[in-house]
Amino acid sequence: MRFRILGPLEVFDGTHWRGISAAKPRTLLATLLVQRDVPVPTGRLGAELWGEREPKAAANLIQQYVMRLRRELGDRQGRLLVTRPPGYQMVLADEDDLDAAAFARLGDSGRVALAAGDAERAAGLLAEALALWRGPALVDVPTGPMVEAEAARLAEQRLDVLQARVEADLACGRHAALVPELRQSVREHPLREGLWGQLMLALYRSGRQAEALDAYREVHRLLADELSIEPSAPLCDLQLRMLRGDPRLGLPATEAEAEAEGQDQGEREGEGEAEGEGDARARSKSRRRPRPESRPSVEASRAGQPSAAPRQLPAAVAGFAGRRAELRLLDKLPADASAGPGPAVCVIAGTAGAGKTSLALHWAHRAEPHFPDGQLYVNLHGFAPATGPMSPGEAIRGFLEALSVPPERIPDAPEARAALLRTETAGRRLLFVLDNAADAAQVRPLLPGSAGCAVVVTSRGQLTGLAVTDGAVLLSLDVLPREEARELLAARLGADRVAAEPEPVTELIDLCARLPLALAVTAARAVGRPGFALSAVVAELRDVRGRLEALDAGEGVSSVRTVFSWSYRRLDTATARVFRLLGLHPGRDVAAPAVAALAGLSVREAAAALTALARVHLIAEHRPGRYSFHDLLRAYATDLTAAEDTEAARTAALHRLLDHCLHSARAARRHLAPARGEVPLPPPVTGSVPHDPEGYEEAMAWFEAEHAVLLAVADAAGPAGFDGHAWQLPLAMADFLHLSGRWHDWVSTQRTAIVAARQQGDRAGTALCHCESGRAAIRMRRYEEAHRELLRALELQRGLGDLTAQADTLRTLAWSYEQQGDYRAALQRVKQVLELQRAVGNLAGQAGALNNIGWCHTHLGDHEEALARCREALRLHLDGGSPLGAAYTWETLGFIHHSMGQYAEAVDSYRQCRDGFRRFGNRYGEADALHHLGGSLRMTGDQEAARDAWHAALAILDELEHPDADVVRELLLTTAG
């Protein structure tokens, strides 16, 4: 079997060349062909086929495409398209069975012949190589990252071979015949200076010196207009030699002449390059990267519509003033980003309170038009004593999610995440604001890899390492000049009020040490008391001389602590207590219900306290209803609660918060997986009121808003002495992490949970955590790890005599076998589940086991037995009042009937399934039922009803932003008309 990719993808079946009609199998085949030297993992194939919206059933779909390809290729035994863990590989009988491999071989042979001086043979080999091209490589393949990269690489190789062939033809004296071809080539590749040089030489040798010099002027003008650069040294040298009438240009340079040129190079510096050498250098120079403006965006080159550009910048600080010199320096970044080989990086360094973040955000907002592909922002918490710096991997994950990369596509390894970030940002014009960085090592993995992007970093450290290795511009931010400090106060207080009291204003500026943060906080206090003279504010500052000495020093946490104290001491007792206790909250942000639990207040009281704190800038409402700390404010609050609240009060506050998180997560989980068993919990402590979502969608929304906080709380619970919460909270989060694709978090939280459960000495809890860890490993396709975890769980549960828990673990083990396609092993396990559920008298558990047994039987081809078991399951579900379980069973029945060719019965089953999920509020379940309903309706011949079902499914999946939408969308496209 032979393949061609230098043009449309085609297969030679022994008689004629033909294409692959369906887009997905064509993309799959192209990916395997361009990566033929190694197996391609299933995960990478998924990324290539669906990009950022990989469907939930990607692995199963890939299996179907592989089977379809094998049928089309006559490879039913899988000897050509080989299953080779962790994915698939194309194994070609001969290297020349792929035209791209033959092209590379001929090109290499031609270059060897040219280097050996055999120009005629070289020209023939290189022309044969070029004749293999039928158009742009892989032109009919919807491009994913690997196919796109290979097509670009092959295009570059083709140009290199073309230039080598022209070089060989020039050496053979075919000057005049080359001119039309070279004129066409420079029109198609105007920035390829080597081709321009060859055109000039062909014209010159054809006796057309004036046209050759015109060609030089044309490329000179083009490079100046497009790239703002001069032609390369070899091209300039060629022009000079033509102007001087260098006799060596008239004929190809011989070996002796090249040697002579080398000997007298000192006399003719820059003039004596042999033709081949000059062209080689020109080829090297010609690969300069064009400005980002001239390159298409990454999204525009991919199939489908581009996602919305991220706009993550927090609001710019109101009343910003001054920093004119620094803003002029920052204004150079967009041009530097376009002209340089990589991103333009600027580090804004300075003491705490110098206004680094204010400056960065003020400039970033006004620079937005220069970065149309979006702005990304992260607070790296580099100097947070309570939480510690954010890891680069966590920051990258946030950026990738903002760039619409599905959570399940984000790698676990930090290096792989950084590489994916560079891939996703290549070719885009993005602005990164990396706030509060700890050091260069924290920042470096976050830098994009290509030109067009700019990065602004703020840090209390200088980060000189970024200047050394990444060409960063270092901007040191000092206190404000006196006039700019006055402008800041005028912007905050009003010019009239500042002008009315010039002497107090001057003293206030001095007392604040011209520190922007101190000036801003002081101005906020003055704004809140419009009837007070500014001289009264100054008098208050004089009364805290000991603390003002620290402020005058202008550095360290101590300086800003003094500034914060001015606002803190104006709070009422209840609000001040809330501010202190916020220092105990381990999450990056917080909402009123959690604050209510922390402080033992009602939600309304907590919301009022948060509003009061935000008003005096002690916290910030960074999203509606969600509040966050600056790292230094968090440290200040932590110090305050340690000094002013007893240890017992702090422990009680943390206990209330942990109970709130655990019981709220448990309540939300019940809506996601109501059939799952639960560990009994004691009621929440007094003052901790859990949030109880209503229905599936509200539960998912609550988890989406709180999951980052819950992860932080789970991590903090064990070290704080709350081991029970440290393993129970990860269990309560597990179904959300599963459903939302946050599988890496699912794995890591269960590892933490196992340690905490062991630490507490809870064997039943430890077993549950091992079982959940096994579930997470199955989703990550780590089947050996999953089996180890599940067998540990079973061992503990058998020792405890817990039959219900054993049934749950065996059901999970069956799922593992099912995911691997081993339905016989899965059937054996679910039969054991049924025996255990009967032993404990659990009707819902028996029904679920019967449904699973039916699912296994139908995949093993025993459809009648499958129907009998599922009908029995359905009866138990209906008798036991379990509508959700019945919906899942109707889904299995639909699959069985469809597999038996009983399409009318399948339609009825899928409709029952759809109605059940709809009543329960499970939107994804309803969409999945509609998807399969459409397939069965299509088989009955009712195309219109099938398309109606798919349109309904697509509407829900698009609303949920679920990757399965692409599968349904493709069905609609392929059945159009």
XYZ file of C-alpha atoms in Angstrom, residues 409-719:
311
model
C -6.175 18.105 27.626
C -3.973 19.920 30.129
C -0.913 17.762 30.982
C 0.104 16.877 34.524
C 3.846 17.490 34.143
C 4.885 21.159 34.528
C 7.250 20.972 31.531
C 4.490 19.585 29.315
C 2.095 22.297 30.460
C 4.676 24.980 29.634
C 5.194 23.441 26.191
C 1.438 23.391 25.556
C 1.227 27.056 26.567
C 3.920 27.923 24.039
C 2.043 25.952 21.391
C -1.286 27.613 22.154
C 0.192 31.129 22.122
C 2.333 30.713 18.997
C 1.309 33.137 16.290
C -0.941 35.146 18.608
C -0.580 38.702 19.819
C -1.251 38.415 23.545
C -0.394 40.525 26.564
C 0.596 38.687 29.761
C 0.535 40.443 33.138
C 2.329 38.302 35.745
C 1.691 40.027 39.050
C 3.625 39.586 42.318
C 6.269 37.169 41.064
C 8.677 35.560 43.525
C 11.679 35.035 41.255
C 12.785 34.377 37.692
C 12.293 30.614 38.081
C 8.597 31.141 38.795
C 8.176 33.392 35.742
C 10.251 31.645 33.084
C 7.866 28.694 32.417
C 5.039 31.201 31.870
C 6.727 33.032 29.009
C 5.348 32.469 25.485
C 7.827 31.227 22.943
C 7.178 33.405 19.917
C 7.185 37.001 18.785
C 4.048 39.112 18.923
C 3.453 38.701 22.667
C 4.454 41.059 25.464
C 4.894 40.163 29.126
C 4.776 42.571 32.056
C 6.005 41.151 35.364
C 5.697 42.847 38.749
C 7.856 41.771 41.657
C 9.533 43.017 44.797
C 12.711 41.374 43.494
C 14.721 42.663 40.565
C 14.575 39.372 38.615
C 17.842 40.170 36.890
C 18.000 36.563 35.692
C 15.211 37.366 33.220
C 17.330 40.169 31.807
C 20.286 37.820 31.351
C 18.481 34.857 29.795
C 15.306 36.326 28.309
C 16.267 39.875 27.343
C 13.849 41.429 29.809
C 13.811 45.191 30.308
C 14.158 46.019 34.017
C 12.084 48.945 35.268
C 12.862 49.923 38.868
C 9.917 51.692 40.482
C 10.881 54.133 43.205
C 8.649 56.378 45.307
C 6.821 59.065 43.352
C 8.383 62.395 42.506
C 6.793 65.088 44.662
C 4.788 66.617 41.810
C 3.418 63.253 40.696
C 2.443 62.457 44.291
C 0.482 65.704 44.326
C -1.194 64.698 41.049
C -2.201 61.373 42.588
C -3.881 63.126 45.522
C -5.602 65.567 43.175
C -6.945 62.645 41.100
C -8.340 61.002 44.235
C -9.504 64.002 46.253
C -10.223 66.565 43.547
C -7.943 69.325 42.364
C -9.853 72.018 44.287
C -9.500 70.284 47.640
C -5.769 69.755 47.153
C -5.231 73.331 45.960
C -7.152 74.673 48.974
C -4.630 73.242 51.490
C -1.204 73.304 49.838
C 0.875 73.093 53.025
C -1.002 70.167 54.618
C -0.839 68.385 51.259
C 2.930 68.858 51.128
C 3.276 67.486 54.652
C 0.925 64.599 53.908
C 3.070 63.662 50.895
C 6.168 63.660 53.097
C 4.508 61.672 55.895
C 3.475 59.062 53.324
C 7.084 58.948 52.059
C 5.627 59.522 48.565
C 4.636 55.832 48.598
C 1.664 55.384 46.216
C -0.144 52.788 48.343
C 0.124 54.968 51.442
C -1.112 57.977 49.489
C -4.031 56.008 48.037
C -5.187 54.639 51.407
C -4.878 58.039 53.044
C -6.831 59.654 50.211
C -9.574 57.012 50.554
C -9.936 57.877 54.236
C -10.122 61.579 53.388
C -12.757 60.964 50.704
C -14.866 59.142 53.271
C -14.810 62.275 55.447
C -15.470 65.102 53.014
C -16.214 67.577 55.822
C -12.787 67.103 57.418
C -9.887 69.366 56.582
C -6.811 67.635 55.220
C -4.880 69.125 58.109
C -6.888 66.845 60.417
C -5.761 63.803 58.416
C -2.186 65.025 58.709
C -2.592 65.401 62.450
C -3.717 61.793 62.761
C -0.654 60.650 60.860
C 1.586 62.576 63.234
C 0.064 60.665 66.159
C 1.553 57.350 65.024
C 5.190 58.469 64.821
C 6.594 55.034 65.750
C 4.764 53.373 62.916
C 5.444 56.211 60.532
C 9.159 55.630 61.048
C 8.670 52.209 59.456
C 6.684 53.851 56.691
C 9.437 56.404 56.082
C 11.903 53.511 55.600
C 9.977 52.666 52.454
C 10.485 48.892 52.322
C 9.333 45.592 53.761
C 6.021 44.341 55.110
C 6.357 46.615 58.131
C 5.947 49.718 56.015
C 2.632 48.711 54.525
C 1.376 47.276 57.805
C 1.362 50.815 59.119
C -0.609 52.013 56.127
C -3.141 49.203 56.487
C -3.554 49.986 60.174
C -5.003 53.385 59.361
C -7.982 51.758 57.639
C -8.225 48.813 60.007
C -8.541 50.985 63.096
C -11.474 52.841 61.572
C -13.536 49.640 61.281
C -16.302 48.775 63.697
C -15.634 45.851 66.004
C -17.601 43.245 64.017
C -16.084 44.190 60.643
C -12.587 44.296 62.121
C -13.099 40.760 63.419
C -14.176 39.569 59.963
C -11.042 41.129 58.449
C -8.800 39.363 60.953
C -10.462 35.965 60.450
C -10.086 36.238 56.680
C -6.398 35.641 57.341
C -7.336 32.050 58.279
C -9.079 31.331 54.965
C -6.716 29.226 52.810
C -8.361 29.916 49.446
C -7.373 32.518 46.876
C -10.778 34.203 47.104
C -13.934 33.978 49.176
C -17.699 34.553 48.983
C -20.151 35.693 51.651
C -21.489 32.215 52.684
C -17.972 30.997 53.552
C -17.223 34.224 55.429
C -20.486 33.790 57.318
C -19.323 30.362 58.510
C -15.815 31.608 59.311
C -17.133 34.407 61.506
C -20.308 32.714 62.755
C -22.548 35.361 61.142
C -25.567 35.321 58.881
C -24.852 35.549 55.165
C -26.365 39.034 55.100
C -24.081 40.207 57.914
C -21.059 38.688 56.214
C -21.938 40.376 52.907
C -22.250 43.740 54.653
C -18.852 43.295 56.300
C -17.224 42.381 52.963
C -18.729 45.477 51.336
C -17.372 47.644 54.148
C -13.900 46.130 53.820
C -13.909 46.597 50.050
C -14.909 50.222 50.469
C -11.718 51.008 52.411
C -9.552 48.876 50.047
C -8.699 46.198 52.567
C -10.144 43.606 50.179
C -11.140 43.731 46.504
C -14.273 42.430 44.803
C -12.484 40.954 41.814
C -15.644 39.232 40.526
C -19.261 39.920 41.497
C -19.731 38.487 44.967
C -16.172 37.145 45.272
C -13.454 38.902 47.222
C -9.699 38.471 47.273
C -6.710 39.673 49.245
C -3.506 41.263 48.137
C -0.767 39.058 49.587
C 0.406 41.776 51.964
C -3.114 42.397 53.204
C -3.480 38.686 53.855
C -0.254 38.700 55.846
C -1.481 41.715 57.793
C -4.811 40.006 58.590
C -3.004 36.807 59.631
C -0.761 38.732 61.996
C -3.757 40.553 63.440
C -5.752 37.403 64.194
C -2.704 35.790 65.799
C -2.269 38.829 68.029
C -5.883 39.690 68.861
C -7.855 36.403 68.764
C -7.314 33.437 71.066
C -6.145 30.099 69.709
C -9.497 28.577 70.671
C -11.345 31.272 68.690
C -9.171 30.711 65.656
C -9.638 26.919 65.837
C -13.411 27.317 66.169
C -13.523 29.674 63.147
C -11.546 27.237 61.018
C -13.801 24.369 62.157
C -16.897 26.311 61.084
C -15.331 27.042 57.692
C -14.322 23.398 57.124
C -17.783 22.153 58.089
C -19.369 24.680 55.746
C -17.206 23.521 52.844
C -17.653 19.808 53.542
C -21.428 19.834 54.077
C -21.999 22.193 51.125
C -19.914 19.967 48.854
C -21.766 16.911 50.099
C -25.131 18.577 49.379
C -24.027 19.568 45.886
C -22.622 16.093 45.158
C -26.000 14.496 45.868
C -27.394 16.282 42.816
C -24.567 15.018 40.627
C -24.583 11.358 41.715
C -27.595 10.648 43.952
C -27.222 6.883 43.752
C -23.774 6.795 45.338
C -23.368 5.868 48.962
C -22.184 8.367 51.557
C -20.081 8.334 54.691
C -22.195 9.441 57.666
C -21.173 12.916 58.871
C -21.829 14.602 62.176
C -23.995 17.723 61.824
C -22.135 20.981 61.152
C -21.000 22.881 64.217
C -23.063 25.811 65.434
C -22.610 28.858 63.217
C -21.725 26.875 60.103
C -24.680 26.948 57.705
C -24.050 24.861 54.541
C -25.148 25.950 51.103
C -27.723 23.573 49.574
C -27.987 23.934 45.764
C -31.252 23.169 44.010
C -30.817 20.678 41.198
C -28.011 19.439 38.982
C -27.204 22.679 37.182
C -26.995 24.783 40.343
C -24.793 22.147 41.962
C -22.405 22.185 39.003
C -22.350 25.998 39.043
C -21.553 26.021 42.769
C -18.680 23.605 42.294
C -17.361 25.629 39.337
C -17.274 28.760 41.507
C -15.833 27.100 44.599
C -13.659 24.229 43.396
C -10.354 26.129 43.655
C -11.218 27.160 47.213
C -12.258 23.595 48.089
C -8.936 22.245 46.833
C -7.068 24.737 49.012
C -9.266 23.967 52.027
C -8.722 20.213 51.593
C -4.949 20.754 51.484
C -5.041 22.942 54.595
C -7.325 20.732 56.695
C -4.802 18.003 57.586
C -1.965 20.314 58.715
